[in-house]
Amino acid sequence: MRYQSFLIKYAEIGIKGKNRYIFEDDLIDQIKIVLHRCEGSFHVTRTSGRIFVNADGNYDYDGVVGELSKVFGIVGICPIAVCEVLPYEELSKAVTAFFGEEYPDRRHTFKVLTRRLAKNYPMDSLELNAALGGDLLEQYPDLRVDVHDPEIILHVEIRDRVYLYTHVIPGPGGLPVGSAGKAMLLLSGGIDSPVAGWMMAKRGLKLDAVYYNAPPYTSERALQKVIDLASKVSVYTGPIYLHNINFTEIQLYIYDNCPHDELTIIMRREMMRIAEKLARATDCGALITGESLGQVASQTMRSLECTNAVCTLPVFRPLIGFDKEEIIAISKKIDTYDTSILPYEDCCTIFVAKHPVTKPILDVIARHEHRIEDKIEEMIDRAIATDEIIMADRGGSKILKERDRELPAAMRAKVQ
Ligand code: ATP
Ligand code: MG
């Protein structure tokens, strides 16, 4: 195996002092979780601002790189060669041999970038850059030095041992999952909400999710699609607890009692109310939605004011300033797109009005909601009681808490 170790680079801005250790601990935990899935045995170490992944014996190189490149918090994965701290002559030989193996074709521009953390090494970094650069040119005459914009940077870090690398494989950036707490994602079967969840997980949030299902208007296949989407996002976030809530009774009640051009807004307010209750019960500190300004009538500024007004938790809408094309590009990158475009019906699409309000007025909406205030609280509690909890993981899903799938008799009558 050519590389026995990887140096893990992470962004250091804003994570100084005590926070830095918490951040590093979270990152190391996430790295250990993904390595667990890879062929081989590994240990993860940390020394002064660096995290190293060391393989013991044979391992699956592509598998490890593939897994690490999905760990939020990592900005670069550098496969490294390690040697002892050697006197200059021998060090130069080791460095030259390493470079020769890395780039058998030597028609490149390069520079050497040394970091000398072992201050007792007799040459300083500038001296080492110059001497090693000179030796490489002598050994490989096709090389050219370019200190400003080289094709290859040969990194030489002198610590307890010497670490050499030239490749930096990009990581996803962001912050380790969980380092920012946990939030509740409103996950529908569409393109937007899985992307929104992914984006907030990238900023360090662990995700729970809630899906509003309206059986028998929506099918088991629609539910399965949402589970599959959660599983796809979980490749980046770890297992997601998906709360499957039966929303039928509430939807029918709104449909029967409220103006139809306000259905979507009122329905969205009930979704947010339920999501907030679930969030508080499960230690989530925020809600996440896939809303994007102006995308549909329920996502105008006024509509967002109306949906926001029922929540006290912060609502994160990471896609608010994104065009659909930009959202689609991310959904393709994270592999949720093909699932999202499957045609199964969503509960929102069944009860939509032909001409929904685009500029709802909060007071008017609240007034019309008086018509449902009698029963809505108990319906919300009943909906929450239907909560079926599904653990969605990359390997599949598992029902953690079953619910009664039977509809109340009144609803069954309505449906026929
Ligand atoms: P998406 O593409 O994610 O379905 P959308 O463009 O269809 O979003 P809406 O239907 O207006 O937009 O929903 C806006 C947001 O509300 C969604 O991004 C999602 O966060 C949430 N949402 C909508 N429907 C549901 C549902 N059935 N269950 C859970 N959350 C939902
Ligand atoms: Mg939708």
mmCIF file of N, CA and C in Angstrom, residues 10 22 30 33 37 73 77 104 125 138 145 153 176 193 216-217 258 271 277 292 300 322 327 332 337 364 393:
data_model
loop_
_atom_site.group_PDB
_atom_site.id
_atom_site.type_symbol
_atom_site.label_atom_id
_atom_site.label_comp_id
_atom_site.label_asym_id
_atom_site.label_seq_id
_atom_site.Cartn_x
_atom_site.Cartn_y
_atom_site.Cartn_z
ATOM 1 N N TYR A 10 -8.829 20.744 8.023
ATOM 2 C CA TYR A 10 -10.146 21.318 8.294
ATOM 3 C C TYR A 10 -9.999 22.818 8.446
ATOM 4 N N ILE A 22 -13.568 20.961 21.004
ATOM 5 C CA ILE A 22 -14.901 20.354 20.853
ATOM 6 C C ILE A 22 -15.111 20.008 19.380
ATOM 7 N N GLN A 30 -16.842 11.645 13.951
ATOM 8 C CA GLN A 30 -17.463 11.404 12.634
ATOM 9 C C GLN A 30 -16.530 10.588 11.738
ATOM 10 N N ILE A 33 -16.631 6.994 12.765
ATOM 11 C CA ILE A 33 -17.875 6.324 12.340
ATOM 12 C C ILE A 33 -17.754 5.866 10.884
ATOM 13 N N ARG A 37 -16.931 1.633 8.542
ATOM 14 C CA ARG A 37 -17.577 0.976 7.400
ATOM 15 C C ARG A 37 -16.568 0.535 6.352
ATOM 16 N N GLY A 73 -16.851 19.101 7.651
ATOM 17 C CA GLY A 73 -15.776 19.584 8.533
ATOM 18 C C GLY A 73 -14.421 19.381 7.888
ATOM 19 N N ILE A 77 -8.249 16.044 2.114
ATOM 20 C CA ILE A 77 -7.754 14.721 2.527
ATOM 21 C C ILE A 77 -6.426 14.527 1.800
ATOM 22 N N PRO A 104 5.548 10.313 -11.925
ATOM 23 C CA PRO A 104 6.503 9.707 -12.848
ATOM 24 C C PRO A 104 6.721 10.597 -14.075
ATOM 25 N N SER A 125 12.697 26.353 7.705
ATOM 26 C CA SER A 125 11.855 25.965 6.570
ATOM 27 C C SER A 125 12.309 26.603 5.260
ATOM 28 N N GLU A 138 17.781 18.958 -9.696
ATOM 29 C CA GLU A 138 18.976 18.240 -10.159
ATOM 30 C C GLU A 138 18.612 16.814 -10.565
ATOM 31 N N VAL A 145 10.562 25.328 -11.428
ATOM 32 C CA VAL A 145 10.047 25.950 -10.202
ATOM 33 C C VAL A 145 9.092 27.077 -10.575
ATOM 34 N N ILE A 153 2.438 21.310 -5.340
ATOM 35 C CA ILE A 153 3.106 21.791 -4.118
ATOM 36 C C ILE A 153 3.518 20.551 -3.345
ATOM 37 N N PRO A 176 -18.496 19.634 11.553
ATOM 38 C CA PRO A 176 -18.895 18.239 11.805
ATOM 39 C C PRO A 176 -20.359 18.129 12.250
ATOM 40 N N SER A 193 -36.445 19.983 -0.132
ATOM 41 C CA SER A 193 -36.197 19.767 1.297
ATOM 42 C C SER A 193 -35.001 18.843 1.595
ATOM 43 N N PRO A 216 -55.681 7.962 2.835
ATOM 44 C CA PRO A 216 -55.297 7.178 1.663
ATOM 45 C C PRO A 216 -55.067 8.040 0.412
ATOM 46 N N TYR A 217 -55.069 9.368 0.599
ATOM 47 C CA TYR A 217 -54.832 10.224 -0.574
ATOM 48 C C TYR A 217 -53.387 10.088 -1.063
ATOM 49 N N CYS A 258 -62.122 26.248 5.864
ATOM 50 C CA CYS A 258 -61.390 27.495 5.568
ATOM 51 C C CYS A 258 -61.491 27.855 4.091
ATOM 52 N N MET A 271 -48.505 22.492 9.818
ATOM 53 C CA MET A 271 -47.281 21.675 9.710
ATOM 54 C C MET A 271 -46.175 22.244 10.603
ATOM 55 N N LYS A 277 -43.625 21.361 17.871
ATOM 56 C CA LYS A 277 -43.893 20.514 19.055
ATOM 57 C C LYS A 277 -42.963 19.298 19.055
ATOM 58 N N SER A 292 -37.970 28.526 -0.872
ATOM 59 C CA SER A 292 -37.124 29.409 -1.671
ATOM 60 C C SER A 292 -37.994 30.579 -2.097
ATOM 61 N N THR A 300 -43.973 33.290 -0.928
ATOM 62 C CA THR A 300 -43.731 34.726 -1.081
ATOM 63 C C THR A 300 -43.376 35.286 0.300
ATOM 64 N N PHE A 322 -31.932 30.681 -3.452
ATOM 65 C CA PHE A 322 -31.456 29.823 -4.542
ATOM 66 C C PHE A 322 -32.470 29.708 -5.673
ATOM 67 N N ILE A 327 -30.589 24.521 -6.978
ATOM 68 C CA ILE A 327 -31.027 23.478 -6.030
ATOM 69 C C ILE A 327 -30.890 22.103 -6.701
ATOM 70 N N LYS A 332 -28.437 16.724 -7.466
ATOM 71 C CA LYS A 332 -27.739 15.718 -8.285
ATOM 72 C C LYS A 332 -26.431 15.336 -7.621
ATOM 73 N N TYR A 337 -31.655 13.568 -6.386
ATOM 74 C CA TYR A 337 -32.483 14.054 -7.506
ATOM 75 C C TYR A 337 -33.365 12.963 -8.105
ATOM 76 N N VAL A 364 -55.835 38.350 8.672
ATOM 77 C CA VAL A 364 -56.971 37.702 7.989
ATOM 78 C C VAL A 364 -56.854 36.188 8.129
ATOM 79 N N ASP A 393 -31.329 4.992 7.381
ATOM 80 C CA ASP A 393 -29.873 4.919 7.370
ATOM 81 C C ASP A 393 -29.445 4.510 5.973
#
